[in-house]
Amino acid sequence: MTHTLVIAELHEGHVRKSTLSAVTFAKQVGSPFSILVLGPGAKTAAAELTGFGAAKVIASDDATFAQPLAECYAPTIAAVAKGGFDVIVVTASSFGKDLAPRVAAKLAAGYAPDISAVKVEGGLSFKRPMYAGNAYGWCKITTPTQVVSVRQSEFSAAEPSGGPSPIEAATPAAADAAAARVEFVRLEAAKSERPDLGEARVVISGGRALKEKFAEVLEPLAGLVGAAIGASRAACDAGYAPPELQVGQTGRVVAPQLYVAIGISGAIQHLAGMKGSKVIVAINKDPDAPIFQVADYGLVADLFTAVPELVAELKKPA
Amino acid sequence: MKILVALKRVADPDNANKIKISPNKIDTVGLEPKPNPFDEYAVETALRLTENGANTKQRIGEVIVVTFGPKDTEQTLRAALATGADRAYRVDATDDELDGDLVARALKGLVEKEKPDLVLLGKQEVEGDANQVGQLLAEYLGWPQATFAGSIKSEDDKALVVGREVDGGSMIVKVTLPAVVTVDLRIVSPHAVRSMHTKPDHAYQDGVRFAALMAIMAAKKKPLVEVKLAELAPDTALKIQYTAFEPPPGRKAGVKVKSVAELVQKLRTEAKVLS
Ligand SMILES: Cc1cc2nc3c(=O)[nH]c(=O)nc-3n(C[C@H](O)[C@H](O)[C@H](O)COP(=O)(O)OP(=O)(O)OC[C@H]3O[C@@H](n4cnc5c(N)ncnc54)[C@H](O)[C@@H]3O)c2cc1C
Ligand SMILES: Nc1ncnc2c1ncn2[C@@H]1O[C@H](COP(=O)(O)O)[C@@H](O)[C@H]1O
């Protein structure tokens, strides 16, 4: 093992907290690591990453990285990686999932996607959830260079330690020819006061049962406890909640201290995204709903009366 | 538009909790074979992109489906042909002989042969949950990619405007063909896909179309060609090897509380997750 390269993700000029999960992975691997920060504001954001014990933080806010497109980022990541790195890691956000395979292909490297653990003895082995979290597989990458994406919910955010790391400038490689054939038009994001799903201590999720009252019923509760709001696929498909709130096998994977499933039946695909939560609460009017099989506390009730009651109860002093 | 769709057969995803796990194997015996849901959506997307919405019988372009699997996965291909796809390839291989990288390299071989304008894939195959083949293929081809597509609009069949479902919302990108697109769940909602011939107000049924009996019969006569894996990808070495499998940690049902007040009391004093 020589050197691990962590790919940071930026959001509005700051390092996303999810990046610190990839740093945790690098620390577990144990060899020296460096962090590569690309994108608008990278040069200043790099300072946010100097306190984690990286050998160096390599940054560039070159115009090549103005838009968060894999075709623009992958060439530089691959070029930097070729300068002496043998493990490349990114957090398995939508940014990381889009980008990592493209980097792996450039490096003729094997890719272990969305891993939940790493074992170092005897060469790196990666544990990854499969079959909607109903099995785990341990795998090894057979190529000299290894690319990995890590599940944010399984690798806790690194705490500052070590450093300070020197900041170096990255030399941007030319974007792929393919970059000329893809154009970023805009990001449509619903403004929300709520914390990010991947980072919240409490997640309040709603299902199909909430209908058009999704926000009206859940917002007061989420606001009161500082929770992020999540949703089932059915709620997103029906347009009651925006798609980016979907929790599950094919949506966001969360593991908060407290997960409250409201009017959610508990399909396999939903459980895959929240089964790792510390405490699970389910509110459902059907006593046989599968969600109760994983809930620590279940309340059989009509959500339209139970949730306002819950808000009122929580407002009372403990 | 000529579209190539990658379609994998999987064990019934709604019963994934019934798989049998031993240290060296995952056994899906007894689970009904189904098309990977995302791939079924990709086929539906291809059909919508090659028709005008109103007349689903007339294909404006061609839809070719491909699977990597043993002989019996031809059923999955026939089902896709019955819903409207024009022809099919089966690349002969078992799951053990494949990883995502090899599938991508072999798909590249097929793309070079067929020269489609667009390759559509699911964003993820729900057994391996890897979410990689489309991106790998795009890089191997040197093509642009639009992953996790929740909407696709074709203006002139030279470029697609794609709404990508990303963590923070929907990212709109415009890709010039040829390109690789991987589809997300919302792609089969009534207004998600519009070909250059679809009337702006046309609404599709929600979800994928079903095949009529006549179409199922007719699909038996549509071309289905078998190819050897090594013909498409001379190097069949794998980059990932699985060494062991294990079941997830169990989670037991807890207690049912009788009232909201009891719930709050338990969350405060027993679970200590609320103050
Ligand atoms: C390829 C694929 C990927 C998928 N990925 C995901 C995913 O990532 N995440 C996900 O969530 N799903 C996913 N699904 C969908 C999943 O299979 C379920 O269909 C979905 O989770 C169901 O959502 P729901 O629980 O809100 O709706 P339903 O199953 O309809 O459940 C609604 C629940 O609300 C209860 N209810 C109704 N009225 C009330 C009331 N007044 N008070 C209290 N309770 C009430 C009912 O008893 C019921 O249990 C996926 C499916 C496929 C095929
Ligand atoms: N064996 C296969 N046969 C056909 N298509 C496949 C196969 N494996 C993966 N794919 C395609 O690649 C997509 C992404 O799969 P994955 O990257 O494995 O999650 C799937 O949704 C399919 O479209």
PDB file of C-alpha atoms in Angstrom, chain A residues 51-179:
ATOM      1  CA  GLY A  51      -6.913  19.541   9.968  1.00  0.00           C
ATOM      2  CA  PHE A  52      -7.478  15.844   9.284  1.00  0.00           C
ATOM      3  CA  GLY A  53      -3.969  14.484   8.979  1.00  0.00           C
ATOM      4  CA  ALA A  54      -3.732  14.359   5.187  1.00  0.00           C
ATOM      5  CA  ALA A  55      -0.218  14.361   3.682  1.00  0.00           C
ATOM      6  CA  LYS A  56      -1.471  17.160   1.488  1.00  0.00           C
ATOM      7  CA  VAL A  57      -4.630  18.786   0.241  1.00  0.00           C
ATOM      8  CA  ILE A  58      -4.552  19.266  -3.513  1.00  0.00           C
ATOM      9  CA  ALA A  59      -6.942  21.861  -4.902  1.00  0.00           C
ATOM     10  CA  SER A  60      -8.012  23.538  -8.102  1.00  0.00           C
ATOM     11  CA  ASP A  61     -10.866  25.879  -8.888  1.00  0.00           C
ATOM     12  CA  ASP A  62     -10.001  25.984 -12.575  1.00  0.00           C
ATOM     13  CA  ALA A  63     -12.847  26.768 -14.973  1.00  0.00           C
ATOM     14  CA  THR A  64     -12.741  23.124 -16.145  1.00  0.00           C
ATOM     15  CA  PHE A  65     -14.553  22.252 -12.915  1.00  0.00           C
ATOM     16  CA  ALA A  66     -17.184  24.973 -13.091  1.00  0.00           C
ATOM     17  CA  GLN A  67     -19.957  22.414 -13.607  1.00  0.00           C
ATOM     18  CA  PRO A  68     -20.165  19.244 -11.512  1.00  0.00           C
ATOM     19  CA  LEU A  69     -19.938  16.853 -14.470  1.00  0.00           C
ATOM     20  CA  ALA A  70     -18.015  13.570 -14.418  1.00  0.00           C
ATOM     21  CA  GLU A  71     -16.676  14.254 -17.921  1.00  0.00           C
ATOM     22  CA  CYS A  72     -14.940  17.368 -16.561  1.00  0.00           C
ATOM     23  CA  TYR A  73     -13.688  15.990 -13.226  1.00  0.00           C
ATOM     24  CA  ALA A  74     -12.595  12.443 -14.084  1.00  0.00           C
ATOM     25  CA  PRO A  75      -9.577  13.312 -16.279  1.00  0.00           C
ATOM     26  CA  THR A  76      -7.901  15.393 -13.564  1.00  0.00           C
ATOM     27  CA  ILE A  77      -8.713  12.881 -10.828  1.00  0.00           C
ATOM     28  CA  ALA A  78      -7.203  10.098 -12.941  1.00  0.00           C
ATOM     29  CA  ALA A  79      -4.118  12.205 -13.738  1.00  0.00           C
ATOM     30  CA  VAL A  80      -3.542  13.032 -10.059  1.00  0.00           C
ATOM     31  CA  ALA A  81      -4.166   9.386  -9.107  1.00  0.00           C
ATOM     32  CA  LYS A  82      -1.483   8.267 -11.538  1.00  0.00           C
ATOM     33  CA  GLY A  83       1.013  10.350  -9.600  1.00  0.00           C
ATOM     34  CA  GLY A  84       1.459   7.689  -6.932  1.00  0.00           C
ATOM     35  CA  PHE A  85      -1.950   6.761  -5.491  1.00  0.00           C
ATOM     36  CA  ASP A  86      -3.272   3.215  -5.427  1.00  0.00           C
ATOM     37  CA  VAL A  87      -6.589   3.621  -3.613  1.00  0.00           C
ATOM     38  CA  ILE A  88      -9.060   6.289  -4.754  1.00  0.00           C
ATOM     39  CA  VAL A  89     -12.098   6.903  -2.555  1.00  0.00           C
ATOM     40  CA  VAL A  90     -15.184   9.071  -2.776  1.00  0.00           C
ATOM     41  CA  THR A  91     -18.391   9.068  -0.739  1.00  0.00           C
ATOM     42  CA  ALA A  92     -21.280   7.302  -2.500  1.00  0.00           C
ATOM     43  CA  SER A  93     -23.441  10.414  -2.922  1.00  0.00           C
ATOM     44  CA  SER A  94     -25.071  11.026  -6.293  1.00  0.00           C
ATOM     45  CA  PHE A  95     -21.891  12.980  -7.172  1.00  0.00           C
ATOM     46  CA  GLY A  96     -19.629  10.075  -6.164  1.00  0.00           C
ATOM     47  CA  LYS A  97     -21.747   7.382  -7.821  1.00  0.00           C
ATOM     48  CA  ASP A  98     -21.797   9.309 -11.078  1.00  0.00           C
ATOM     49  CA  LEU A  99     -18.071   9.991 -11.036  1.00  0.00           C
ATOM     50  CA  ALA A 100     -16.256   7.000  -9.515  1.00  0.00           C
ATOM     51  CA  PRO A 101     -16.868   4.438 -12.290  1.00  0.00           C
ATOM     52  CA  ARG A 102     -15.637   6.911 -14.888  1.00  0.00           C
ATOM     53  CA  VAL A 103     -12.439   7.382 -12.898  1.00  0.00           C
ATOM     54  CA  ALA A 104     -12.054   3.610 -12.462  1.00  0.00           C
ATOM     55  CA  ALA A 105     -12.402   3.018 -16.208  1.00  0.00           C
ATOM     56  CA  LYS A 106      -9.732   5.626 -16.930  1.00  0.00           C
ATOM     57  CA  LEU A 107      -7.358   3.914 -14.516  1.00  0.00           C
ATOM     58  CA  ALA A 108      -8.244   0.377 -15.711  1.00  0.00           C
ATOM     59  CA  ALA A 109      -9.026  -0.150 -12.027  1.00  0.00           C
ATOM     60  CA  GLY A 110     -11.586  -2.322 -10.300  1.00  0.00           C
ATOM     61  CA  TYR A 111     -14.363  -0.460  -8.487  1.00  0.00           C
ATOM     62  CA  ALA A 112     -16.073  -1.464  -5.249  1.00  0.00           C
ATOM     63  CA  PRO A 113     -19.292   0.573  -5.060  1.00  0.00           C
ATOM     64  CA  ASP A 114     -21.123   1.762  -1.948  1.00  0.00           C
ATOM     65  CA  ILE A 115     -19.135  -0.221   0.610  1.00  0.00           C
ATOM     66  CA  SER A 116     -20.098  -0.446   4.273  1.00  0.00           C
ATOM     67  CA  ALA A 117     -16.791  -1.661   5.757  1.00  0.00           C
ATOM     68  CA  VAL A 118     -13.164  -2.320   4.903  1.00  0.00           C
ATOM     69  CA  LYS A 119     -10.805  -4.990   6.227  1.00  0.00           C
ATOM     70  CA  VAL A 120      -7.120  -4.237   5.904  1.00  0.00           C
ATOM     71  CA  GLU A 121      -5.360  -7.486   6.888  1.00  0.00           C
ATOM     72  CA  GLY A 122      -4.415  -9.701   3.955  1.00  0.00           C
ATOM     73  CA  GLY A 123      -4.956  -6.972   1.358  1.00  0.00           C
ATOM     74  CA  LEU A 124      -8.017  -4.747   1.296  1.00  0.00           C
ATOM     75  CA  SER A 125     -11.412  -6.485   1.414  1.00  0.00           C
ATOM     76  CA  PHE A 126     -14.604  -4.530   1.077  1.00  0.00           C
ATOM     77  CA  LYS A 127     -17.986  -5.338   2.562  1.00  0.00           C
ATOM     78  CA  ARG A 128     -20.974  -4.197   0.539  1.00  0.00           C
ATOM     79  CA  PRO A 129     -24.733  -4.458   0.875  1.00  0.00           C
ATOM     80  CA  MET A 130     -26.529  -6.358  -1.894  1.00  0.00           C
ATOM     81  CA  TYR A 131     -30.104  -7.508  -2.527  1.00  0.00           C
ATOM     82  CA  ALA A 132     -31.561  -4.380  -0.909  1.00  0.00           C
ATOM     83  CA  GLY A 133     -29.471  -4.930   2.203  1.00  0.00           C
ATOM     84  CA  ASN A 134     -30.633  -8.521   2.601  1.00  0.00           C
ATOM     85  CA  ALA A 135     -27.075  -9.809   2.166  1.00  0.00           C
ATOM     86  CA  TYR A 136     -23.547  -8.540   2.478  1.00  0.00           C
ATOM     87  CA  GLY A 137     -20.757  -9.578   0.134  1.00  0.00           C
ATOM     88  CA  TRP A 138     -17.034  -9.321   0.832  1.00  0.00           C
ATOM     89  CA  CYS A 139     -15.052  -8.542  -2.273  1.00  0.00           C
ATOM     90  CA  LYS A 140     -11.516  -7.845  -3.379  1.00  0.00           C
ATOM     91  CA  ILE A 141     -10.328  -5.769  -6.287  1.00  0.00           C
ATOM     92  CA  THR A 142      -7.859  -7.638  -8.488  1.00  0.00           C
ATOM     93  CA  THR A 143      -6.195  -4.627 -10.142  1.00  0.00           C
ATOM     94  CA  PRO A 144      -3.205  -2.708  -8.684  1.00  0.00           C
ATOM     95  CA  THR A 145      -5.237   0.502  -8.474  1.00  0.00           C
ATOM     96  CA  GLN A 146      -8.497   0.308  -6.531  1.00  0.00           C
ATOM     97  CA  VAL A 147     -11.458   2.680  -6.676  1.00  0.00           C
ATOM     98  CA  VAL A 148     -14.014   2.667  -3.869  1.00  0.00           C
ATOM     99  CA  SER A 149     -17.143   4.572  -2.910  1.00  0.00           C
ATOM    100  CA  VAL A 150     -18.216   4.516   0.727  1.00  0.00           C
ATOM    101  CA  ARG A 151     -21.634   4.657   2.289  1.00  0.00           C
ATOM    102  CA  GLN A 152     -21.949   7.818   4.349  1.00  0.00           C
ATOM    103  CA  SER A 153     -24.227   6.146   6.905  1.00  0.00           C
ATOM    104  CA  GLU A 154     -21.624   3.435   7.633  1.00  0.00           C
ATOM    105  CA  PHE A 155     -18.477   5.563   7.836  1.00  0.00           C
ATOM    106  CA  SER A 156     -18.913   8.232  10.510  1.00  0.00           C
ATOM    107  CA  ALA A 157     -17.530  11.685   9.731  1.00  0.00           C
ATOM    108  CA  ALA A 158     -13.823  12.005  10.578  1.00  0.00           C
ATOM    109  CA  GLU A 159     -12.968  14.233  13.537  1.00  0.00           C
ATOM    110  CA  PRO A 160     -10.170  16.743  13.094  1.00  0.00           C
ATOM    111  CA  SER A 161      -6.840  15.145  14.033  1.00  0.00           C
ATOM    112  CA  GLY A 162      -3.280  15.475  12.773  1.00  0.00           C
ATOM    113  CA  GLY A 163      -2.254  18.077  10.283  1.00  0.00           C
ATOM    114  CA  PRO A 164      -1.973  20.844   9.455  1.00  0.00           C
ATOM    115  CA  SER A 165      -1.712  19.588   5.892  1.00  0.00           C
ATOM    116  CA  PRO A 166      -0.008  21.696   3.233  1.00  0.00           C
ATOM    117  CA  ILE A 167      -2.198  22.876   0.368  1.00  0.00           C
ATOM    118  CA  GLU A 168      -0.942  22.282  -3.157  1.00  0.00           C
ATOM    119  CA  ALA A 169      -2.364  23.334  -6.502  1.00  0.00           C
ATOM    120  CA  ALA A 170      -3.660  20.610  -8.800  1.00  0.00           C
ATOM    121  CA  THR A 171      -2.842  20.861 -12.478  1.00  0.00           C
ATOM    122  CA  PRO A 172      -6.111  20.540 -14.372  1.00  0.00           C
ATOM    123  CA  ALA A 173      -6.090  17.937 -17.133  1.00  0.00           C
ATOM    124  CA  ALA A 174      -8.038  18.674 -20.279  1.00  0.00           C
ATOM    125  CA  ALA A 175     -11.692  17.665 -20.002  1.00  0.00           C
ATOM    126  CA  ASP A 176     -12.807  14.591 -21.952  1.00  0.00           C
ATOM    127  CA  ALA A 177     -13.827  15.112 -25.558  1.00  0.00           C
ATOM    128  CA  ALA A 178     -17.204  13.914 -24.272  1.00  0.00           C
ATOM    129  CA  ALA A 179     -17.405  17.044 -22.091  1.00  0.00           C
TER     130      ALA A 179
END
